[in-house]
mmCIF file of C-alpha atoms in Angstrom:
data_model
loop_
_atom_site.group_PDB
_atom_site.id
_atom_site.type_symbol
_atom_site.label_atom_id
_atom_site.label_comp_id
_atom_site.label_asym_id
_atom_site.label_seq_id
_atom_site.Cartn_x
_atom_site.Cartn_y
_atom_site.Cartn_z
ATOM 1 C CA MET A 684 -39.475 -1.526 -29.196
ATOM 2 C CA HIS A 685 -38.466 -3.165 -25.883
ATOM 3 C CA TYR A 686 -36.234 -0.831 -24.046
ATOM 4 C CA PHE A 687 -36.240 -2.515 -20.554
ATOM 5 C CA GLN A 688 -35.010 -6.001 -20.553
ATOM 6 C CA SER A 689 -32.354 -5.772 -17.616
ATOM 7 C CA ARG A 690 -31.699 -4.387 -14.230
ATOM 8 C CA THR A 691 -29.166 -2.091 -15.857
ATOM 9 C CA SER A 692 -31.722 -0.472 -18.215
ATOM 10 C CA LEU A 693 -34.226 0.030 -15.352
ATOM 11 C CA ARG A 694 -31.573 1.816 -13.375
ATOM 12 C CA ASP A 695 -30.582 3.974 -16.257
ATOM 13 C CA ALA A 696 -34.109 4.899 -16.983
ATOM 14 C CA LEU A 697 -34.892 5.829 -13.368
ATOM 15 C CA ILE A 698 -31.789 7.872 -12.787
ATOM 16 C CA PHE A 699 -30.395 9.234 -16.009
ATOM 17 C CA HIS A 700 -33.583 10.077 -17.945
ATOM 18 C CA PRO A 701 -36.209 11.029 -15.293
ATOM 19 C CA ARG A 702 -38.023 13.420 -17.552
ATOM 20 C CA GLN A 703 -38.495 10.910 -20.274
ATOM 21 C CA PHE A 704 -39.793 8.082 -18.220
ATOM 22 C CA LYS A 705 -42.565 7.484 -15.817
ATOM 23 C CA PHE A 706 -42.875 5.152 -12.793
ATOM 24 C CA MET A 707 -46.297 3.643 -12.140
ATOM 25 C CA ILE A 708 -47.475 1.461 -9.309
ATOM 26 C CA ILE A 709 -49.814 -1.446 -9.976
ATOM 27 C CA VAL A 710 -51.692 -2.207 -6.691
ATOM 28 C CA LEU A 711 -52.911 -5.771 -6.724
ATOM 29 C CA LYS A 712 -56.137 -7.068 -5.143
ATOM 30 C CA PRO A 713 -55.631 -8.959 -1.821
ATOM 31 C CA ASN A 714 -56.799 -12.191 -3.318
ATOM 32 C CA SER A 715 -54.610 -12.169 -6.544
ATOM 33 C CA SER A 716 -53.245 -15.513 -7.297
ATOM 34 C CA ASP A 717 -49.556 -16.469 -8.190
ATOM 35 C CA GLU A 718 -50.889 -17.184 -11.721
ATOM 36 C CA GLN A 719 -52.424 -13.736 -12.022
ATOM 37 C CA ILE A 720 -49.272 -12.053 -10.795
ATOM 38 C CA GLN A 721 -47.161 -13.954 -13.299
ATOM 39 C CA HIS A 722 -49.573 -13.107 -16.050
ATOM 40 C CA ILE A 723 -49.306 -9.446 -15.191
ATOM 41 C CA LEU A 724 -45.609 -9.517 -15.246
ATOM 42 C CA GLU A 725 -45.546 -11.194 -18.569
ATOM 43 C CA LYS A 726 -47.856 -8.712 -20.089
ATOM 44 C CA ILE A 727 -45.821 -5.801 -18.680
ATOM 45 C CA GLU A 728 -42.740 -7.280 -20.410
ATOM 46 C CA GLU A 729 -44.675 -7.688 -23.699
ATOM 47 C CA MET A 730 -45.604 -4.040 -23.526
ATOM 48 C CA GLY A 731 -41.832 -3.291 -23.300
ATOM 49 C CA PHE A 732 -41.749 -1.944 -19.836
ATOM 50 C CA ALA A 733 -39.489 -2.837 -16.854
ATOM 51 C CA HIS A 734 -40.976 -4.085 -13.604
ATOM 52 C CA ASP A 735 -40.247 -4.678 -10.014
ATOM 53 C CA LEU A 736 -42.331 -6.882 -7.654
ATOM 54 C CA SER A 737 -42.741 -5.958 -4.002
ATOM 55 C CA LYS A 738 -44.708 -8.244 -1.604
ATOM 56 C CA GLY A 739 -45.530 -6.628 1.630
ATOM 57 C CA GLU A 740 -47.576 -7.784 4.672
ATOM 58 C CA LYS A 741 -50.569 -5.754 3.616
ATOM 59 C CA ARG A 742 -50.386 -5.617 -0.077
ATOM 60 C CA THR A 743 -48.480 -6.560 -3.135
ATOM 61 C CA VAL A 744 -47.393 -3.994 -5.696
ATOM 62 C CA ILE A 745 -45.538 -3.981 -8.997
ATOM 63 C CA GLY A 746 -43.406 -0.953 -9.994
ATOM 64 C CA VAL A 747 -43.485 -0.257 -13.650
ATOM 65 C CA ILE A 748 -41.282 2.005 -15.649
ATOM 66 C CA GLY A 749 -41.521 2.994 -19.309
ATOM 67 C CA GLU A 750 -41.684 5.901 -21.672
ATOM 68 C CA GLU A 751 -44.211 8.382 -20.334
ATOM 69 C CA ASP A 752 -46.497 8.546 -23.332
ATOM 70 C CA LEU A 753 -46.619 4.763 -23.801
ATOM 71 C CA LEU A 754 -47.137 4.038 -20.152
ATOM 72 C CA ARG A 755 -49.972 6.416 -19.941
ATOM 73 C CA GLU A 756 -51.849 4.638 -22.671
ATOM 74 C CA ALA A 757 -51.098 1.094 -21.562
ATOM 75 C CA PRO A 758 -54.187 -0.910 -20.320
ATOM 76 C CA LEU A 759 -52.722 -1.768 -16.954
ATOM 77 C CA ARG A 760 -55.957 -1.532 -15.042
ATOM 78 C CA ALA A 761 -57.501 -4.093 -17.371
ATOM 79 C CA LEU A 762 -55.254 -6.866 -16.243
ATOM 80 C CA PRO A 763 -56.845 -9.508 -14.119
ATOM 81 C CA GLY A 764 -55.873 -9.100 -10.365
ATOM 82 C CA VAL A 765 -55.163 -5.415 -10.608
ATOM 83 C CA GLU A 766 -56.944 -3.166 -8.069
ATOM 84 C CA ASP A 767 -55.562 0.265 -8.930
ATOM 85 C CA VAL A 768 -52.785 2.076 -10.886
ATOM 86 C CA HIS A 769 -51.193 5.298 -10.014
ATOM 87 C CA ALA A 770 -48.115 7.283 -10.750
ATOM 88 C CA VAL A 771 -45.201 7.959 -8.325
ATOM 89 C CA LEU A 772 -44.404 11.656 -8.584
ATOM 90 C CA LYS A 773 -41.490 11.822 -6.287
ATOM 91 C CA PRO A 774 -38.015 11.608 -7.872
ATOM 92 C CA TYR A 775 -37.041 8.737 -5.575
ATOM 93 C CA LYS A 776 -39.387 6.003 -6.731
ATOM 94 C CA MET A 777 -38.571 2.672 -4.949
ATOM 95 C CA ALA A 778 -37.705 4.499 -1.672
ATOM 96 C CA SER A 779 -41.053 6.251 -1.405
ATOM 97 C CA ARG A 780 -43.947 5.547 0.750
ATOM 98 C CA GLU A 781 -46.040 5.533 -2.382
ATOM 99 C CA TYR A 782 -44.195 2.477 -3.611
ATOM 100 C CA GLN A 783 -44.205 0.673 -0.260
ATOM 101 C CA GLU A 784 -46.523 1.742 2.471
ATOM 102 C CA GLU A 785 -45.245 -0.407 5.396
ATOM 103 C CA ASP A 786 -41.843 -0.061 7.008
ATOM 104 C CA SER A 787 -39.045 -2.074 5.540
ATOM 105 C CA VAL A 788 -37.563 -4.654 8.026
ATOM 106 C CA ILE A 789 -33.985 -5.683 7.137
ATOM 107 C CA ASP A 790 -32.355 -8.788 8.358
ATOM 108 C CA LEU A 791 -28.706 -8.161 9.457
ATOM 109 C CA GLY A 792 -27.808 -11.652 10.376
ATOM 110 C CA TYR A 793 -27.504 -13.559 13.654
ATOM 111 C CA GLY A 794 -31.203 -12.819 14.382
ATOM 112 C CA VAL A 795 -30.719 -8.961 14.356
ATOM 113 C CA LYS A 796 -33.107 -6.834 12.351
ATOM 114 C CA VAL A 797 -33.741 -3.189 11.887
ATOM 115 C CA GLY A 798 -37.012 -1.339 11.040
ATOM 116 C CA GLY A 799 -40.552 -2.025 11.874
ATOM 117 C CA GLY A 800 -39.977 -1.663 15.638
ATOM 118 C CA HIS A 801 -36.587 -3.404 15.660
ATOM 119 C CA LEU A 802 -33.636 -1.237 16.874
ATOM 120 C CA MET A 803 -30.140 -1.552 15.363
ATOM 121 C CA MET A 804 -27.662 -0.595 18.115
ATOM 122 C CA ILE A 805 -24.190 -0.197 16.530
ATOM 123 C CA ALA A 806 -21.140 0.124 18.769
ATOM 124 C CA GLY A 807 -17.446 -0.215 18.443
ATOM 125 C CA PRO A 808 -14.181 1.739 17.774
ATOM 126 C CA CYS A 809 -13.784 4.137 14.849
ATOM 127 C CA ALA A 810 -10.808 2.116 13.594
ATOM 128 C CA ILE A 811 -9.774 -1.493 13.999
ATOM 129 C CA GLU A 812 -6.331 -1.317 15.743
ATOM 130 C CA GLY A 813 -5.821 -5.057 16.558
ATOM 131 C CA LYS A 814 -7.630 -8.239 17.548
ATOM 132 C CA GLU A 815 -7.091 -8.007 21.246
ATOM 133 C CA ILE A 816 -8.372 -4.418 21.652
ATOM 134 C CA LEU A 817 -11.322 -4.906 19.295
ATOM 135 C CA SER A 818 -12.390 -8.202 21.070
ATOM 136 C CA GLU A 819 -12.208 -6.406 24.431
ATOM 137 C CA ILE A 820 -14.452 -3.560 23.192
ATOM 138 C CA ALA A 821 -16.872 -5.947 21.424
ATOM 139 C CA HIS A 822 -17.320 -8.094 24.524
ATOM 140 C CA ALA A 823 -18.090 -5.050 26.500
ATOM 141 C CA VAL A 824 -20.608 -3.423 24.093
ATOM 142 C CA LYS A 825 -22.357 -6.676 23.479
ATOM 143 C CA ALA A 826 -22.799 -7.148 27.328
ATOM 144 C CA SER A 827 -24.406 -3.848 27.350
ATOM 145 C CA GLY A 828 -26.863 -4.791 24.618
ATOM 146 C CA ALA A 829 -25.322 -3.532 21.360
ATOM 147 C CA ASN A 830 -26.268 -5.983 18.546
ATOM 148 C CA VAL A 831 -24.068 -4.731 15.690
ATOM 149 C CA LEU A 832 -20.206 -4.352 15.893
ATOM 150 C CA ARG A 833 -18.493 -1.638 13.948
ATOM 151 C CA GLY A 834 -14.922 -0.965 13.036
ATOM 152 C CA GLY A 835 -13.100 0.740 10.204
ATOM 153 C CA ALA A 836 -10.534 -1.080 8.099
ATOM 154 C CA PHE A 837 -10.178 1.738 5.526
ATOM 155 C CA LYS A 838 -10.421 5.130 6.982
ATOM 156 C CA PRO A 839 -11.217 8.279 4.987
ATOM 157 C CA ARG A 840 -9.152 10.948 6.790
ATOM 158 C CA THR A 841 -8.909 14.632 6.218
ATOM 159 C CA SER A 842 -5.088 14.486 6.511
ATOM 160 C CA PRO A 843 -3.197 12.096 4.324
ATOM 161 C CA TYR A 844 -0.708 11.654 7.269
ATOM 162 C CA SER A 845 -3.437 10.325 9.682
ATOM 163 C CA PHE A 846 -3.860 6.603 10.343
ATOM 164 C CA GLN A 847 -5.537 5.024 7.277
ATOM 165 C CA GLY A 848 -6.729 1.686 8.744
ATOM 166 C CA MET A 849 -5.351 -1.793 8.683
ATOM 167 C CA GLY A 850 -7.006 -2.827 5.325
ATOM 168 C CA GLU A 851 -7.669 -6.556 4.733
ATOM 169 C CA GLU A 852 -5.932 -7.535 7.962
ATOM 170 C CA GLY A 853 -8.396 -5.416 9.774
ATOM 171 C CA LEU A 854 -11.259 -6.951 7.885
ATOM 172 C CA LYS A 855 -10.227 -10.417 8.954
ATOM 173 C CA ILE A 856 -10.058 -9.265 12.669
ATOM 174 C CA LEU A 857 -13.409 -7.754 12.388
ATOM 175 C CA GLN A 858 -14.949 -10.842 10.898
ATOM 176 C CA ASP A 859 -13.423 -13.094 13.447
ATOM 177 C CA VAL A 860 -14.447 -11.113 16.464
ATOM 178 C CA GLY A 861 -18.015 -10.758 15.024
ATOM 179 C CA HIS A 862 -18.226 -14.555 14.396
ATOM 180 C CA ASP A 863 -16.881 -15.293 17.875
ATOM 181 C CA LEU A 864 -19.638 -13.180 19.427
ATOM 182 C CA GLN A 865 -22.272 -13.963 16.848
ATOM 183 C CA MET A 866 -22.753 -10.288 16.031
ATOM 184 C CA PRO A 867 -23.137 -8.866 12.533
ATOM 185 C CA VAL A 868 -20.411 -6.459 11.589
ATOM 186 C CA VAL A 869 -20.328 -3.243 9.653
ATOM 187 C CA THR A 870 -17.499 -1.398 8.050
ATOM 188 C CA GLU A 871 -16.970 1.362 5.586
ATOM 189 C CA VAL A 872 -16.294 0.857 1.906
ATOM 190 C CA MET A 873 -14.694 3.823 0.164
ATOM 191 C CA ASP A 874 -14.187 2.719 -3.449
ATOM 192 C CA PRO A 875 -15.951 0.474 -5.910
ATOM 193 C CA ARG A 876 -12.712 -1.540 -6.239
ATOM 194 C CA GLN A 877 -13.075 -2.470 -2.572
ATOM 195 C CA VAL A 878 -16.546 -3.896 -2.635
ATOM 196 C CA ASP A 879 -15.586 -7.513 -3.614
ATOM 197 C CA LEU A 880 -12.951 -7.554 -0.889
ATOM 198 C CA ILE A 881 -15.115 -6.199 1.852
ATOM 199 C CA ASP A 882 -18.020 -8.326 0.770
ATOM 200 C CA LYS A 883 -15.928 -11.434 1.838
ATOM 201 C CA TYR A 884 -15.629 -10.301 5.413
ATOM 202 C CA THR A 885 -18.561 -7.991 6.438
ATOM 203 C CA ASP A 886 -22.341 -8.269 6.919
ATOM 204 C CA ILE A 887 -23.202 -4.613 6.265
ATOM 205 C CA PHE A 888 -21.623 -2.092 3.934
ATOM 206 C CA GLN A 889 -21.277 1.424 5.284
ATOM 207 C CA ILE A 890 -21.217 4.291 2.837
ATOM 208 C CA GLY A 891 -19.726 7.290 4.661
ATOM 209 C CA ALA A 892 -20.823 10.908 4.378
ATOM 210 C CA ARG A 893 -17.985 11.807 2.012
ATOM 211 C CA ASN A 894 -19.125 9.020 -0.479
ATOM 212 C CA MET A 895 -22.886 9.583 -0.210
ATOM 213 C CA GLN A 896 -22.968 10.911 -3.807
ATOM 214 C CA ASN A 897 -20.204 8.564 -5.099
ATOM 215 C CA PHE A 898 -22.621 7.195 -7.615
ATOM 216 C CA ASN A 899 -20.213 4.467 -8.974
ATOM 217 C CA LEU A 900 -19.893 3.209 -5.494
ATOM 218 C CA LEU A 901 -23.615 3.209 -4.930
ATOM 219 C CA LYS A 902 -24.235 1.306 -8.117
ATOM 220 C CA GLU A 903 -21.592 -1.347 -7.035
ATOM 221 C CA VAL A 904 -23.008 -1.984 -3.558
ATOM 222 C CA GLY A 905 -26.420 -1.898 -5.288
ATOM 223 C CA SER A 906 -25.399 -5.005 -7.172
ATOM 224 C CA THR A 907 -24.643 -6.997 -4.064
ATOM 225 C CA ASN A 908 -27.021 -8.653 -1.581
ATOM 226 C CA ARG A 909 -25.502 -6.938 1.543
ATOM 227 C CA PRO A 910 -27.466 -4.468 3.631
ATOM 228 C CA VAL A 911 -26.064 -0.957 3.070
ATOM 229 C CA LEU A 912 -25.773 1.736 5.782
ATOM 230 C CA LEU A 913 -25.987 4.940 3.929
ATOM 231 C CA LYS A 914 -24.813 8.097 5.879
ATOM 232 C CA ARG A 915 -26.143 11.602 4.961
ATOM 233 C CA GLY A 916 -23.636 13.812 3.306
ATOM 234 C CA MET A 917 -22.288 16.856 5.268
ATOM 235 C CA SER A 918 -24.282 19.265 2.953
ATOM 236 C CA ALA A 919 -26.861 16.892 1.665
ATOM 237 C CA THR A 920 -30.626 17.642 1.615
ATOM 238 C CA VAL A 921 -33.119 14.962 2.595
ATOM 239 C CA VAL A 922 -33.976 14.448 -1.122
ATOM 240 C CA ASP A 923 -30.242 14.093 -1.926
ATOM 241 C CA LEU A 924 -30.113 11.355 0.639
ATOM 242 C CA LEU A 925 -33.143 9.557 -0.694
ATOM 243 C CA MET A 926 -31.867 9.884 -4.276
ATOM 244 C CA SER A 927 -28.671 8.224 -3.074
ATOM 245 C CA ALA A 928 -30.664 5.428 -1.682
ATOM 246 C CA GLU A 929 -32.497 5.208 -4.883
ATOM 247 C CA TYR A 930 -29.315 4.547 -6.730
ATOM 248 C CA ILE A 931 -28.753 1.500 -4.607
ATOM 249 C CA MET A 932 -32.243 0.216 -4.810
ATOM 250 C CA ALA A 933 -32.442 0.724 -8.692
ATOM 251 C CA ASN A 934 -29.503 -1.663 -8.952
ATOM 252 C CA GLY A 935 -31.414 -4.443 -7.220
ATOM 253 C CA ASN A 936 -30.477 -4.006 -3.517
ATOM 254 C CA LYS A 937 -33.411 -2.857 -1.398
ATOM 255 C CA GLN A 938 -31.616 -3.321 1.867
ATOM 256 C CA VAL A 939 -30.806 0.252 2.568
ATOM 257 C CA ILE A 940 -30.590 1.837 6.128
ATOM 258 C CA LEU A 941 -30.336 5.645 6.258
ATOM 259 C CA CYS A 942 -28.207 7.460 8.797
ATOM 260 C CA GLU A 943 -28.234 10.862 10.126
ATOM 261 C CA ARG A 944 -24.727 11.911 11.332
ATOM 262 C CA GLY A 945 -24.919 15.690 11.342
ATOM 263 C CA ILE A 946 -24.534 18.396 8.698
ATOM 264 C CA ARG A 947 -22.153 21.352 8.227
ATOM 265 C CA SER A 948 -22.989 24.376 10.337
ATOM 266 C CA PHE A 949 -21.540 27.791 11.188
ATOM 267 C CA ASP A 950 -21.401 26.797 14.857
ATOM 268 C CA SER A 951 -18.111 25.304 15.931
ATOM 269 C CA SER A 952 -19.221 24.295 19.443
ATOM 270 C CA THR A 953 -20.062 20.716 18.066
ATOM 271 C CA ARG A 954 -18.438 18.795 15.318
ATOM 272 C CA ASN A 955 -21.544 19.024 13.072
ATOM 273 C CA LEU A 956 -25.262 20.055 13.570
ATOM 274 C CA LEU A 957 -27.326 17.066 14.431
ATOM 275 C CA ASP A 958 -30.635 17.279 12.553
ATOM 276 C CA LEU A 959 -33.004 15.212 14.603
ATOM 277 C CA ALA A 960 -35.996 16.609 12.791
ATOM 278 C CA VAL A 961 -34.800 14.585 9.665
ATOM 279 C CA VAL A 962 -35.942 11.292 11.457
ATOM 280 C CA PRO A 963 -39.762 12.009 11.505
ATOM 281 C CA ASN A 964 -39.318 13.887 8.192
ATOM 282 C CA VAL A 965 -37.826 10.939 6.503
ATOM 283 C CA LYS A 966 -40.197 8.497 8.121
ATOM 284 C CA GLY A 967 -43.124 10.254 6.324
ATOM 285 C CA LEU A 968 -41.369 10.033 3.016
ATOM 286 C CA THR A 969 -39.805 6.705 2.971
ATOM 287 C CA HIS A 970 -40.291 3.134 4.174
ATOM 288 C CA LEU A 971 -36.546 2.706 4.744
ATOM 289 C CA PRO A 972 -35.315 2.619 8.302
ATOM 290 C CA ILE A 973 -33.150 5.586 9.567
ATOM 291 C CA ILE A 974 -30.714 5.572 12.454
ATOM 292 C CA VAL A 975 -28.665 8.413 14.160
ATOM 293 C CA ASP A 976 -24.983 8.672 14.806
ATOM 294 C CA PRO A 977 -24.548 11.159 17.685
ATOM 295 C CA SER A 978 -20.879 10.355 17.948
ATOM 296 C CA HIS A 979 -19.979 11.968 14.486
ATOM 297 C CA ALA A 980 -22.707 14.506 14.822
ATOM 298 C CA THR A 981 -21.643 16.089 18.100
ATOM 299 C CA GLY A 982 -18.016 14.981 18.413
ATOM 300 C CA ARG A 983 -18.524 15.361 22.131
ATOM 301 C CA PRO A 984 -18.909 12.450 24.630
ATOM 302 C CA ASP A 985 -20.862 14.678 27.066
ATOM 303 C CA LEU A 986 -23.593 15.240 24.454
ATOM 304 C CA ILE A 987 -23.805 11.710 23.083
ATOM 305 C CA PRO A 988 -26.136 10.258 25.929
ATOM 306 C CA ALA A 989 -28.688 13.055 25.607
ATOM 307 C CA MET A 990 -28.665 12.957 21.793
ATOM 308 C CA SER A 991 -29.011 9.170 21.876
ATOM 309 C CA LEU A 992 -32.110 9.282 23.985
ATOM 310 C CA ALA A 993 -33.509 12.118 21.758
ATOM 311 C CA SER A 994 -32.931 10.012 18.684
ATOM 312 C CA ILE A 995 -34.976 7.164 20.016
ATOM 313 C CA ALA A 996 -37.719 9.559 21.085
ATOM 314 C CA ALA A 997 -37.703 11.070 17.585
ATOM 315 C CA GLY A 998 -38.522 7.701 16.149
ATOM 316 C CA ALA A 999 -35.074 6.563 14.967
ATOM 317 C CA ASP A 1000 -34.596 2.785 14.199
ATOM 318 C CA GLY A 1001 -31.272 2.690 15.989
ATOM 319 C CA VAL A 1002 -28.257 4.541 17.266
ATOM 320 C CA HIS A 1003 -24.638 4.345 16.222
ATOM 321 C CA ILE A 1004 -22.009 5.171 19.030
ATOM 322 C CA GLU A 1005 -18.301 4.943 19.004
ATOM 323 C CA VAL A 1006 -16.826 3.085 21.964
ATOM 324 C CA HIS A 1007 -13.165 2.681 22.969
ATOM 325 C CA CYS A 1008 -11.495 1.263 26.121
ATOM 326 C CA ASN A 1009 -8.771 3.974 25.974
ATOM 327 C CA PRO A 1010 -9.887 6.897 23.874
ATOM 328 C CA GLU A 1011 -6.796 8.944 24.533
ATOM 329 C CA LEU A 1012 -4.733 6.222 22.809
ATOM 330 C CA ALA A 1013 -7.193 5.616 19.959
ATOM 331 C CA LYS A 1014 -5.781 6.044 16.454
ATOM 332 C CA SER A 1015 -8.870 7.615 15.094
ATOM 333 C CA ASP A 1016 -11.602 9.837 16.641
ATOM 334 C CA GLY A 1017 -10.714 9.072 20.202
ATOM 335 C CA PRO A 1018 -12.020 12.241 21.627
ATOM 336 C CA GLN A 1019 -15.653 11.490 20.635
ATOM 337 C CA ALA A 1020 -15.595 7.777 21.937
ATOM 338 C CA LEU A 1021 -17.468 6.709 25.002
ATOM 339 C CA LEU A 1022 -15.882 4.430 27.515
ATOM 340 C CA PRO A 1023 -17.559 0.942 27.881
ATOM 341 C CA ASN A 1024 -19.095 1.818 31.268
ATOM 342 C CA GLN A 1025 -20.447 5.135 29.846
ATOM 343 C CA PHE A 1026 -21.953 3.194 26.840
ATOM 344 C CA ASP A 1027 -23.467 0.715 29.350
ATOM 345 C CA GLU A 1028 -25.298 3.546 31.102
ATOM 346 C CA VAL A 1029 -26.605 5.035 27.935
ATOM 347 C CA MET A 1030 -27.876 1.576 26.792
ATOM 348 C CA LYS A 1031 -29.772 1.222 30.038
ATOM 349 C CA LYS A 1032 -31.573 4.503 29.435
ATOM 350 C CA MET A 1033 -32.100 3.751 25.768
ATOM 351 C CA ARG A 1034 -33.858 0.390 26.624
ATOM 352 C CA SER A 1035 -36.353 2.344 28.709
ATOM 353 C CA MET A 1036 -36.886 4.845 25.994
ATOM 354 C CA ALA A 1037 -37.360 2.054 23.449
ATOM 355 C CA GLU A 1038 -40.021 0.350 25.593
ATOM 356 C CA LEU A 1039 -41.800 3.747 25.969
ATOM 357 C CA MET A 1040 -41.721 4.092 22.092
ATOM 358 C CA GLY A 1041 -43.038 0.535 21.681
ATOM 359 C CA LYS A 1042 -39.782 -0.710 20.098
ATOM 360 C CA THR A 1043 -37.331 -3.476 20.888
ATOM 361 C CA ILE A 1044 -33.579 -3.708 21.028
ATOM 362 C CA GLY A 1045 -33.004 -7.265 19.701
ATOM 363 C CA ASP A 1046 -30.069 -8.791 21.411
ATOM 364 C CA PRO A 1047 -27.562 -10.623 19.127
ATOM 365 C CA VAL A 1048 -27.522 -14.401 19.177
ATOM 366 C CA ALA A 1049 -26.043 -15.620 22.471
ATOM 367 C CA THR A 1050 -22.476 -16.697 22.316
ATOM 368 C CA ALA A 1051 -22.049 -20.516 22.568
#
């Protein structure tokens, strides 16, 4: 019986029935031909298994999933072009280093990349408040070296009486400003019903901490071709975070960027507890890039510069900083935003740190 003939069934097998199914990796020989690869894929399908082909710089692998007993007995090593076959034991399959050894490099648009030595420097206001003020902030952060513009159009707020964002009008403003400056833009999506709308205007989906385990939302963005910035939940373990990434990847979208933004703690002197150890920890477990958000982690502008530098030193693939021209009048999270001149100073120091770490801050495409 052929159980796996679609991406949906692959997702269901990976996530909903982990004890019944096994994930194997077929490592191909360096000189495997396209004809051999196609033959292997066809034979896997004939055996009734699902597959996922991944071509890296150093090697090509095929992920195979099927019923454990059947997969154990399948003659995968006998197929021409196969060098080795081994099982992935971690619960997060596609996100693991076993599945892909080299770092993923994700193209964000306008010549900006993240991962593999490319740093993603996100800056902008917490919420979009109007085109004039967003444009002013965007010009300032781009001049300082930011290569991704952020701004929230739909705001998940603790209080229902707080500013909830400008909705589609805000998305249009964000898209226009990003296009004018040739910068990719990122905004938060809160609900599966918003995905199609936000997909029209943004370059990168952001999944906020409160939605890290909103599995219906993860599936929905997983079915798109947009990079996804996935923030760690307030009480989430590292495995929790990687399993959420797995939801997105199992639905076909491998462009996942992880984000550490602080976790809940007993200490109230900072907004959250910034777990910088998670950066090298995650680097050893997954090929996905990881960035750090010191703004939400600390909630304190005086701590953001030091934590930004520490993030790069820890090996992060980028930093996410909130910037506002007039924080005291900001409609959302003004107290934790840096002024443009403060952001400029931080960027200068981060450039030096990046050079020391052998990484580059890719500038966005120059404005015509």
